Amino acid sequence: MLSADQAIREIQSAIGRLQPKRFPLADLLGLVLAEDVVAVEDLPAVANSAMDGYAVISSSTSGASPNAPRVLRIAEDLPAGRWPEVALQDGLASRIMTGAPLPTGADAVVRVELTERGENGEVLVTRPVDAGRDVRPKGEDVKSGDVPLRRGICLRPADIGMLAALGYCDALAFPRPRVAIITTGDELVDPGAPVPAGCIRDSNRYSLAAQVTSSGCCVGPVLRASDEECAVEQALRDSARADLIVTSGGVSVGDFDLVKDCLARNGRIHFSKVAIRPGKPLVFGEIGGRPVFGLPGNPVSSMVAFEIFVRPALDRMRGLPPRPRLHGELAERVTHKPDRRTYLRARIVSNQSGLRLQPVAMQGTGQISSLTEADVLAVIPEGRESFDAGERVEVIPLWRGWEEQTGPWTV
Ligand code: AMP
Ligand code: MG
């Protein structure tokens, strides 16, 4: 049986990034940039006004006061979008709006609040301004040759704005992996349908689809297979257009081992057990070059195994660098069987002196509420039985992250 670390290493070495392609601006949000974005022009392209007011030569305002204002003649009006025609000389000012290019000669802007209008349309400046005041110099934001966006970032709204401001209509990015979901089990029925005696609702279909979506990936197809080899094989065949396949159920000890058998016959198995709790029976293999994760059917095991193994695999496919490792301290003593690594469902109770991790009361693998109550998985390492309150352990955040996407999906 592999350790969790060995399993993660095997997965990472078996999975590659998807081929990047160009996406238009409107499709880039949440995608991972596959190229460095180099500015080929300055931003702003020309010096412009940061305020509504008057473009001036700063020395023309020296000594100005409310009692002895400097009187400047207006050369021209400069709304945003107008190119200045008159070069300023001492004694001249141009009325200027925010964003309008500064006229030649001007080196400062006097805010409109610091002026009055004279009887003949001049402007009276009541306070001196320093050179550079309320001017946005050419290239102050980004200089030609700068790299404002680097390969590997997950594009956020501001990044889309930066691309547009620099004149890019598209960018090279990694596509969202498409993930097929196959739940297996004769006992499964849809929520909303009557539940015959002995049957249960297929919650994994929905939790897995939500997890895939929250990983920034596309869901589909979503299939259900009965506990028969031909049904599982058919579902695997029907998933051929996906980049990765996730199955649930049919991998537990003493079960039909359906998924494992189908994979062995039609593809390849890399491993089928990992020393973790919950979620020991976990199959990882491939079919037609597509990675396949056979997750346990148990809802908690399925969700936990997704977070530990599938989400990092999807991160890698979509071009994200590995996530930083986070740590927190246990709020109480924890014991476990040291033969496997335990992923304890925990809440964050305080984050003043770092994260404090309070295990949720219910840790049963059949209890979905252990996960709805949890903020993180606290990683309790194999090899030791008890851990004191205050000991630091690794934490895996659940259900959050700026790089995650939400959106509708169809199952
Ligand atoms: P299995 O791995 O197929 O033996 O399933 C283990 C346990 O998880 C059984 O109690 C199943 O009824 C339950 N289970 C399997 N698949 C699902 C599913 N899609 N949704 C909810 N529970 C499931
Ligand atoms: Mg089953």
Short mmCIF file of C-alpha atoms and ligand atoms in Angstrom, two decimals:
data_model
loop_
_atom_site.label_atom_id
_atom_site.label_comp_id
_atom_site.label_asym_id
_atom_site.label_seq_id
_atom_site.Cartn_x
_atom_site.Cartn_y
_atom_site.Cartn_z
CA MET A 1 0.00 0.00 0.00
CA LEU A 2 1.34 3.43 -0.96
CA SER A 3 1.72 6.28 1.48
CA ALA A 4 -0.22 9.44 0.69
CA ASP A 5 3.02 11.18 -0.30
CA GLN A 6 4.00 8.37 -2.66
CA ALA A 7 0.53 8.42 -4.19
CA ILE A 8 0.64 12.19 -4.71
CA ARG A 9 4.07 11.90 -6.33
CA GLU A 10 2.86 9.16 -8.68
CA ILE A 11 -0.17 11.20 -9.65
CA GLN A 12 1.86 14.32 -10.29
CA SER A 13 4.34 12.46 -12.46
CA ALA A 14 1.60 10.76 -14.46
CA ILE A 15 -0.35 13.94 -15.16
CA GLY A 16 0.70 16.72 -17.50
CA ARG A 17 -0.54 20.18 -18.33
CA LEU A 18 -3.12 20.56 -21.05
CA GLN A 19 -1.98 22.16 -24.30
CA PRO A 20 -2.32 25.95 -23.92
CA LYS A 21 -4.30 27.93 -26.48
CA ARG A 22 -5.32 31.52 -27.11
CA PHE A 23 -8.52 32.73 -25.45
CA PRO A 24 -10.30 36.04 -26.00
CA LEU A 25 -10.46 38.41 -23.03
CA ALA A 26 -14.05 37.48 -22.25
CA ASP A 27 -13.11 33.82 -21.70
CA LEU A 28 -9.95 34.31 -19.66
CA LEU A 29 -11.29 34.86 -16.14
CA GLY A 30 -10.12 32.01 -13.90
CA LEU A 31 -7.83 30.48 -16.51
CA VAL A 32 -4.12 30.09 -15.84
CA LEU A 33 -1.85 32.24 -17.98
CA ALA A 34 0.55 30.17 -20.10
CA GLU A 35 2.84 33.03 -21.16
CA ASP A 36 4.53 36.06 -19.65
CA VAL A 37 2.67 39.18 -20.76
CA VAL A 38 5.18 41.80 -21.88
CA ALA A 39 4.08 45.42 -22.23
CA VAL A 40 4.96 46.76 -25.67
CA GLU A 41 3.89 50.29 -24.78
CA ASP A 42 3.87 52.55 -21.74
CA LEU A 43 0.80 52.76 -19.56
CA PRO A 44 -0.36 55.48 -19.54
CA ALA A 45 0.86 56.10 -23.06
CA VAL A 46 1.20 59.87 -22.42
CA ALA A 47 1.33 62.05 -19.30
CA ASN A 48 -2.21 62.99 -18.34
CA SER A 49 -4.20 64.70 -15.66
CA ALA A 50 -5.20 62.92 -12.45
CA MET A 51 -7.81 65.58 -11.64
CA ASP A 52 -10.29 67.99 -13.14
CA GLY A 53 -8.59 71.40 -13.05
CA TYR A 54 -6.00 73.42 -14.95
CA ALA A 55 -2.81 72.23 -16.55
CA VAL A 56 -0.10 74.75 -15.69
CA ILE A 57 3.62 75.37 -15.65
CA SER A 58 4.19 74.98 -11.90
CA SER A 59 6.49 78.00 -11.75
CA SER A 60 3.59 80.14 -13.03
CA THR A 61 1.82 79.53 -9.71
CA SER A 62 4.66 80.35 -7.31
CA GLY A 63 3.71 82.84 -4.64
CA ALA A 64 -0.01 82.43 -5.36
CA SER A 65 -2.32 82.95 -2.34
CA PRO A 66 -6.01 83.71 -1.81
CA ASN A 67 -5.11 87.37 -1.41
CA ALA A 68 -2.71 87.48 -4.32
CA PRO A 69 -3.87 84.85 -6.79
CA ARG A 70 -1.93 84.24 -9.98
CA VAL A 71 -4.06 85.07 -12.97
CA LEU A 72 -3.64 82.70 -15.92
CA ARG A 73 -5.23 82.99 -19.32
CA ILE A 74 -6.99 79.86 -20.59
CA ALA A 75 -5.26 78.50 -23.69
CA GLU A 76 -7.79 75.78 -24.51
CA ASP A 77 -10.25 73.25 -23.10
CA LEU A 78 -8.98 69.70 -22.79
CA PRO A 79 -11.66 67.10 -22.16
CA ALA A 80 -10.51 63.44 -22.05
CA GLY A 81 -9.85 62.33 -25.61
CA ARG A 82 -8.75 65.74 -26.96
CA TRP A 83 -5.16 66.11 -28.10
CA PRO A 84 -3.67 69.45 -26.86
CA GLU A 85 -2.86 71.99 -29.55
CA VAL A 86 -1.43 74.88 -27.57
CA ALA A 87 1.96 74.66 -25.87
CA LEU A 88 1.85 76.43 -22.49
CA GLN A 89 3.97 79.43 -21.73
CA ASP A 90 4.23 81.44 -18.54
CA GLY A 91 0.87 83.04 -17.81
CA LEU A 92 -1.16 80.36 -19.65
CA ALA A 93 -3.20 77.42 -18.37
CA SER A 94 -5.42 74.86 -20.10
CA ARG A 95 -8.67 73.71 -18.57
CA ILE A 96 -8.18 69.95 -18.28
CA MET A 97 -10.32 66.97 -17.30
CA THR A 98 -9.18 63.77 -15.61
CA GLY A 99 -7.38 61.52 -18.07
CA ALA A 100 -6.80 64.19 -20.72
CA PRO A 101 -3.23 64.41 -22.07
CA LEU A 102 -1.14 67.23 -20.63
CA PRO A 103 -0.25 70.01 -23.06
CA THR A 104 3.40 70.61 -23.95
CA GLY A 105 5.08 72.73 -21.31
CA ALA A 106 2.65 71.82 -18.50
CA ASP A 107 4.19 70.02 -15.53
CA ALA A 108 1.36 70.18 -12.97
CA VAL A 109 -2.39 70.35 -12.57
CA VAL A 110 -4.16 72.73 -10.22
CA ARG A 111 -7.33 71.12 -8.92
CA VAL A 112 -10.45 73.06 -9.76
CA GLU A 113 -11.20 73.51 -6.02
CA LEU A 114 -8.02 75.59 -5.65
CA THR A 115 -9.06 78.08 -8.31
CA GLU A 116 -11.61 80.74 -9.07
CA ARG A 117 -12.75 82.05 -12.43
CA GLY A 118 -11.84 85.63 -13.28
CA GLU A 119 -14.25 88.14 -14.83
CA ASN A 120 -12.78 87.70 -18.29
CA GLY A 121 -12.69 83.94 -18.21
CA GLU A 122 -9.19 83.67 -16.74
CA VAL A 123 -8.38 81.29 -13.95
CA LEU A 124 -7.23 82.62 -10.58
CA VAL A 125 -4.88 80.18 -8.87
CA THR A 126 -4.98 80.68 -5.11
CA ARG A 127 -2.17 78.32 -4.08
CA PRO A 128 1.14 77.34 -5.65
CA VAL A 129 1.53 73.80 -6.97
CA ASP A 130 4.72 71.76 -7.18
CA ALA A 131 5.91 70.24 -10.42
CA GLY A 132 4.30 66.83 -10.95
CA ARG A 133 1.29 67.56 -8.80
CA ASP A 134 -1.82 65.64 -9.99
CA VAL A 135 -0.05 64.48 -13.12
CA ARG A 136 0.08 60.82 -14.12
CA PRO A 137 3.46 60.54 -15.84
CA LYS A 138 3.81 58.49 -19.02
CA GLY A 139 4.57 54.86 -18.10
CA GLU A 140 4.02 55.34 -14.35
CA ASP A 141 1.76 52.28 -14.21
CA VAL A 142 3.62 49.97 -16.59
CA LYS A 143 6.70 50.69 -18.69
CA SER A 144 7.24 49.28 -22.13
CA GLY A 145 9.25 46.08 -21.61
CA ASP A 146 7.81 45.39 -18.13
CA VAL A 147 6.16 42.01 -17.46
CA PRO A 148 3.07 42.95 -15.47
CA LEU A 149 1.53 39.44 -15.65
CA ARG A 150 3.53 36.24 -15.28
CA ARG A 151 2.93 32.75 -16.57
CA GLY A 152 1.20 30.57 -13.96
CA ILE A 153 -1.14 33.14 -12.44
CA CYS A 154 -4.83 32.41 -12.34
CA LEU A 155 -6.37 35.37 -14.12
CA ARG A 156 -8.43 37.65 -11.87
CA PRO A 157 -10.59 40.59 -12.92
CA ALA A 158 -7.74 43.09 -12.53
CA ASP A 159 -5.51 40.96 -14.76
CA ILE A 160 -8.13 41.01 -17.50
CA GLY A 161 -8.24 44.81 -17.14
CA MET A 162 -4.44 44.99 -17.43
CA LEU A 163 -4.47 42.93 -20.64
CA ALA A 164 -7.14 45.15 -22.14
CA ALA A 165 -5.32 48.35 -21.09
CA LEU A 166 -2.15 47.10 -22.77
CA GLY A 167 -4.04 46.47 -25.97
CA TYR A 168 -4.22 42.68 -25.85
CA CYS A 169 -7.45 41.11 -27.12
CA ASP A 170 -6.45 37.59 -26.09
CA ALA A 171 -3.82 35.65 -24.18
CA LEU A 172 -2.30 32.20 -24.16
CA ALA A 173 -3.84 30.19 -21.33
CA PHE A 174 -4.39 26.60 -20.26
CA PRO A 175 -7.90 25.37 -21.03
CA ARG A 176 -10.16 24.17 -18.26
CA PRO A 177 -9.87 20.40 -17.99
CA ARG A 178 -13.12 18.60 -18.74
CA VAL A 179 -13.90 16.03 -16.08
CA ALA A 180 -16.25 13.09 -16.50
CA ILE A 181 -18.05 11.86 -13.40
CA ILE A 182 -19.30 8.30 -13.14
CA THR A 183 -21.13 7.17 -10.02
CA THR A 184 -21.58 3.44 -9.65
CA GLY A 185 -24.11 1.53 -7.58
CA ASP A 186 -27.43 -0.26 -8.02
CA GLU A 187 -28.64 1.46 -4.86
CA LEU A 188 -28.37 5.02 -6.20
CA VAL A 189 -31.35 7.24 -7.03
CA ASP A 190 -31.55 10.92 -7.90
CA PRO A 191 -32.53 13.48 -5.28
CA GLY A 192 -36.21 14.23 -5.81
CA ALA A 193 -37.03 10.70 -6.95
CA PRO A 194 -38.75 8.22 -4.62
CA VAL A 195 -36.21 6.16 -2.70
CA PRO A 196 -37.08 2.44 -2.86
CA ALA A 197 -36.33 0.43 0.28
CA GLY A 198 -32.60 -0.18 0.57
CA CYS A 199 -31.65 2.53 -1.87
CA ILE A 200 -29.89 5.84 -1.17
CA ARG A 201 -29.61 9.15 -2.96
CA ASP A 202 -26.69 9.64 -5.29
CA SER A 203 -25.10 12.55 -3.45
CA ASN A 204 -21.61 11.98 -4.86
CA ARG A 205 -22.80 12.86 -8.33
CA TYR A 206 -23.53 16.34 -7.03
CA SER A 207 -20.70 16.82 -4.56
CA LEU A 208 -18.16 15.68 -7.15
CA ALA A 209 -19.64 17.93 -9.85
CA ALA A 210 -19.44 20.84 -7.40
CA GLN A 211 -15.86 19.99 -6.48
CA VAL A 212 -14.86 19.79 -10.14
CA THR A 213 -16.49 23.16 -10.82
CA SER A 214 -14.84 24.70 -7.78
CA SER A 215 -11.50 23.47 -9.15
CA GLY A 216 -11.97 25.69 -12.19
CA CYS A 217 -12.80 22.75 -14.44
CA CYS A 218 -15.72 21.78 -16.68
CA VAL A 219 -18.05 18.99 -15.69
CA GLY A 220 -19.17 16.39 -18.14
CA PRO A 221 -20.35 13.94 -19.04
CA VAL A 222 -21.99 12.93 -15.76
CA LEU A 223 -23.02 9.29 -15.86
CA ARG A 224 -24.36 6.62 -13.56
CA ALA A 225 -23.51 2.97 -13.95
CA SER A 226 -25.15 -0.01 -12.35
CA ASP A 227 -22.96 -2.56 -10.58
CA GLU A 228 -22.19 -4.47 -13.74
CA GLU A 229 -18.95 -4.52 -15.58
CA CYS A 230 -20.53 -3.82 -18.93
CA ALA A 231 -22.28 -0.74 -17.51
CA VAL A 232 -19.07 0.63 -16.02
CA GLU A 233 -17.16 -0.12 -19.24
CA GLN A 234 -19.82 1.64 -21.28
CA ALA A 235 -19.65 4.69 -19.01
CA LEU A 236 -15.85 4.77 -19.34
CA ARG A 237 -16.22 4.63 -23.13
CA ASP A 238 -18.83 7.40 -23.01
CA SER A 239 -16.31 9.56 -21.14
CA ALA A 240 -13.84 9.58 -24.00
CA ARG A 241 -14.12 13.32 -24.62
CA ALA A 242 -13.14 14.18 -21.04
CA ASP A 243 -9.57 15.02 -20.04
CA LEU A 244 -9.89 13.16 -16.75
CA ILE A 245 -12.40 10.67 -15.34
CA VAL A 246 -13.58 10.41 -11.74
CA THR A 247 -15.63 7.43 -10.63
CA SER A 248 -17.26 6.84 -7.27
CA GLY A 249 -17.96 3.50 -5.63
CA GLY A 250 -17.10 -0.03 -6.55
CA VAL A 251 -13.60 0.07 -5.14
CA SER A 252 -14.06 -1.09 -1.55
CA VAL A 253 -12.60 -4.28 -0.18
CA GLY A 254 -14.97 -7.19 -0.67
CA ASP A 255 -16.95 -5.15 -3.16
CA PHE A 256 -17.20 -6.18 -6.77
CA ASP A 257 -14.02 -4.16 -7.42
CA LEU A 258 -15.79 -3.17 -10.57
CA VAL A 259 -13.87 -0.06 -11.38
CA LYS A 260 -10.51 -1.67 -10.73
CA ASP A 261 -11.33 -4.66 -12.93
CA CYS A 262 -12.64 -2.49 -15.76
CA LEU A 263 -9.58 -0.31 -15.62
CA ALA A 264 -7.23 -3.28 -15.52
CA ARG A 265 -8.90 -4.73 -18.59
CA ASN A 266 -9.28 -1.56 -20.64
CA GLY A 267 -6.42 0.57 -19.43
CA ARG A 268 -3.81 0.55 -16.73
CA ILE A 269 -3.73 0.75 -12.94
CA HIS A 270 -0.99 2.74 -11.22
CA PHE A 271 -2.16 1.95 -7.69
CA SER A 272 -5.31 0.86 -5.90
CA LYS A 273 -4.78 1.52 -2.19
CA VAL A 274 -3.39 4.43 -0.24
CA ALA A 275 -2.61 4.46 3.49
CA ILE A 276 -5.06 7.21 4.41
CA ARG A 277 -8.14 7.52 6.52
CA PRO A 278 -10.80 8.06 5.26
CA GLY A 279 -10.56 6.75 1.71
CA LYS A 280 -8.10 3.87 1.68
CA PRO A 281 -9.47 2.09 -1.39
CA LEU A 282 -8.51 4.52 -4.09
CA VAL A 283 -7.71 3.54 -7.62
CA PHE A 284 -5.55 5.63 -9.88
CA GLY A 285 -4.94 4.59 -13.44
CA GLU A 286 -5.52 5.59 -17.01
CA ILE A 287 -7.62 4.65 -19.94
CA GLY A 288 -6.80 5.77 -23.46
CA GLY A 289 -4.18 8.16 -22.05
CA ARG A 290 -6.79 9.76 -19.77
CA PRO A 291 -6.17 9.76 -16.01
CA VAL A 292 -8.86 7.92 -14.03
CA PHE A 293 -9.49 8.28 -10.31
CA GLY A 294 -11.64 5.55 -8.76
CA LEU A 295 -12.83 7.15 -5.53
CA PRO A 296 -14.58 5.23 -2.75
CA GLY A 297 -18.38 5.45 -2.75
CA ASN A 298 -18.64 6.60 0.80
CA PRO A 299 -19.57 10.30 0.51
CA VAL A 300 -16.99 11.57 3.00
CA SER A 301 -14.21 9.39 1.60
CA SER A 302 -15.09 10.46 -1.91
CA MET A 303 -14.97 14.17 -1.09
CA VAL A 304 -11.81 13.91 1.01
CA ALA A 305 -10.01 11.83 -1.63
CA PHE A 306 -11.01 14.39 -4.24
CA GLU A 307 -9.47 17.21 -2.19
CA ILE A 308 -6.25 15.33 -1.51
CA PHE A 309 -5.62 13.74 -4.89
CA VAL A 310 -7.93 14.98 -7.63
CA ARG A 311 -7.87 18.72 -6.98
CA PRO A 312 -4.04 18.92 -7.10
CA ALA A 313 -4.12 16.81 -10.28
CA LEU A 314 -6.60 19.21 -11.86
CA ASP A 315 -4.50 22.17 -10.68
CA ARG A 316 -1.56 20.68 -12.53
CA MET A 317 -3.54 20.02 -15.71
CA ARG A 318 -4.77 23.58 -15.78
CA GLY A 319 -1.30 25.00 -15.31
CA LEU A 320 -1.36 26.12 -11.68
CA PRO A 321 1.82 25.80 -9.64
CA PRO A 322 1.55 23.61 -6.50
CA ARG A 323 -0.35 25.30 -3.70
CA PRO A 324 1.62 26.54 -0.70
CA ARG A 325 1.59 24.21 2.29
CA LEU A 326 -0.28 25.67 5.24
CA HIS A 327 0.04 24.76 8.89
CA GLY A 328 -1.99 25.22 12.03
CA GLU A 329 -1.95 24.09 15.62
CA LEU A 330 -4.24 21.52 17.13
CA ALA A 331 -6.73 23.02 19.58
CA GLU A 332 -6.97 19.70 21.42
CA ARG A 333 -5.14 16.40 21.81
CA VAL A 334 -5.73 14.02 18.92
CA THR A 335 -5.18 10.27 18.79
CA HIS A 336 -5.46 7.96 15.82
CA LYS A 337 -4.32 4.57 14.57
CA PRO A 338 -0.81 5.31 13.31
CA ASP A 339 -0.85 2.82 10.44
CA ARG A 340 -2.35 5.42 8.08
CA ARG A 341 -2.44 9.19 7.67
CA THR A 342 -5.67 10.67 8.95
CA TYR A 343 -7.41 13.64 7.39
CA LEU A 344 -9.30 15.05 10.32
CA ARG A 345 -12.21 17.33 9.58
CA ALA A 346 -11.64 20.50 11.59
CA ARG A 347 -12.84 24.02 12.09
CA ILE A 348 -10.64 27.06 12.36
CA VAL A 349 -11.43 28.49 15.77
CA SER A 350 -8.95 31.35 15.92
CA ASN A 351 -6.38 32.80 13.66
CA GLN A 352 -4.76 35.42 15.87
CA SER A 353 -1.65 33.40 16.69
CA GLY A 354 -1.97 31.39 13.50
CA LEU A 355 -4.63 28.83 12.77
CA ARG A 356 -6.08 26.80 15.64
CA LEU A 357 -7.76 23.62 14.54
CA GLN A 358 -10.77 22.26 16.38
CA PRO A 359 -11.72 18.78 15.15
CA VAL A 360 -15.45 18.62 14.41
CA ALA A 361 -17.40 16.40 16.77
CA MET A 362 -18.47 13.85 14.18
CA GLN A 363 -15.70 12.19 12.19
CA GLY A 364 -17.63 9.22 10.81
CA THR A 365 -16.97 8.44 7.17
CA GLY A 366 -20.70 8.17 6.57
CA GLN A 367 -21.40 11.58 8.07
CA ILE A 368 -21.54 14.26 5.41
CA SER A 369 -22.08 16.78 8.21
CA SER A 370 -18.46 16.17 9.29
CA LEU A 371 -17.56 17.99 6.07
CA THR A 372 -20.28 20.64 6.02
CA GLU A 373 -19.08 21.62 9.53
CA ALA A 374 -15.41 21.68 8.57
CA ASP A 375 -13.21 24.48 7.26
CA VAL A 376 -10.10 22.39 6.72
CA LEU A 377 -8.65 18.91 6.74
CA ALA A 378 -6.02 18.64 9.47
CA VAL A 379 -3.32 16.22 8.37
CA ILE A 380 -2.49 13.81 11.20
CA PRO A 381 0.70 12.05 10.11
CA GLU A 382 1.14 8.30 10.07
CA GLY A 383 3.69 6.73 12.42
CA ARG A 384 2.59 8.30 15.70
CA GLU A 385 -0.47 7.65 17.79
CA SER A 386 -1.07 10.83 19.74
CA PHE A 387 -0.61 14.51 19.12
CA ASP A 388 -0.81 17.13 21.84
CA ALA A 389 -2.86 20.27 21.83
CA GLY A 390 -0.70 23.01 20.35
CA GLU A 391 1.22 20.72 17.99
CA ARG A 392 1.55 22.04 14.47
CA VAL A 393 0.16 20.01 11.62
CA GLU A 394 -0.43 20.61 7.95
CA VAL A 395 -3.86 21.86 6.93
CA ILE A 396 -5.69 21.57 3.65
CA PRO A 397 -8.28 24.32 3.28
CA LEU A 398 -11.69 23.21 2.12
CA TRP A 399 -14.18 25.02 -0.05
CA ARG A 400 -12.30 28.23 -0.65
CA GLY A 401 -9.53 29.86 -2.66
CA TRP A 402 -9.41 32.89 -4.93
CA GLU A 403 -8.44 30.77 -7.90
CA GLU A 404 -11.57 28.69 -7.68
CA GLN A 405 -14.46 29.19 -9.98
CA THR A 406 -18.12 28.81 -9.46
CA GLY A 407 -20.69 28.47 -12.13
CA PRO A 408 -23.65 26.43 -13.18
CA TRP A 409 -23.14 22.86 -14.27
CA THR A 410 -25.45 20.24 -15.63
CA VAL A 411 -25.46 16.71 -14.37
P1 AMP B 1 -18.94 1.38 -2.45
O1 AMP B 1 -17.58 2.01 -2.49
O2 AMP B 1 -19.58 1.30 -3.78
O3 AMP B 1 -18.90 0.06 -1.76
O4 AMP B 1 -19.84 2.31 -1.56
C1 AMP B 1 -19.55 2.52 -0.19
C2 AMP B 1 -20.70 3.20 0.49
O5 AMP B 1 -20.94 4.46 -0.11
C3 AMP B 1 -22.01 2.46 0.38
O6 AMP B 1 -22.70 2.62 1.60
C4 AMP B 1 -22.74 3.16 -0.72
O7 AMP B 1 -24.12 3.05 -0.60
C5 AMP B 1 -22.28 4.58 -0.55
N1 AMP B 1 -22.29 5.22 -1.85
C6 AMP B 1 -21.78 4.71 -2.98
N2 AMP B 1 -21.95 5.56 -4.01
C7 AMP B 1 -22.59 6.64 -3.52
C8 AMP B 1 -23.05 7.84 -4.11
N3 AMP B 1 -22.88 8.09 -5.40
N4 AMP B 1 -23.66 8.74 -3.31
C9 AMP B 1 -23.82 8.48 -2.00
N5 AMP B 1 -23.40 7.36 -1.40
C10 AMP B 1 -22.79 6.44 -2.14
MG MG B 2 -21.08 0.31 -4.65
#
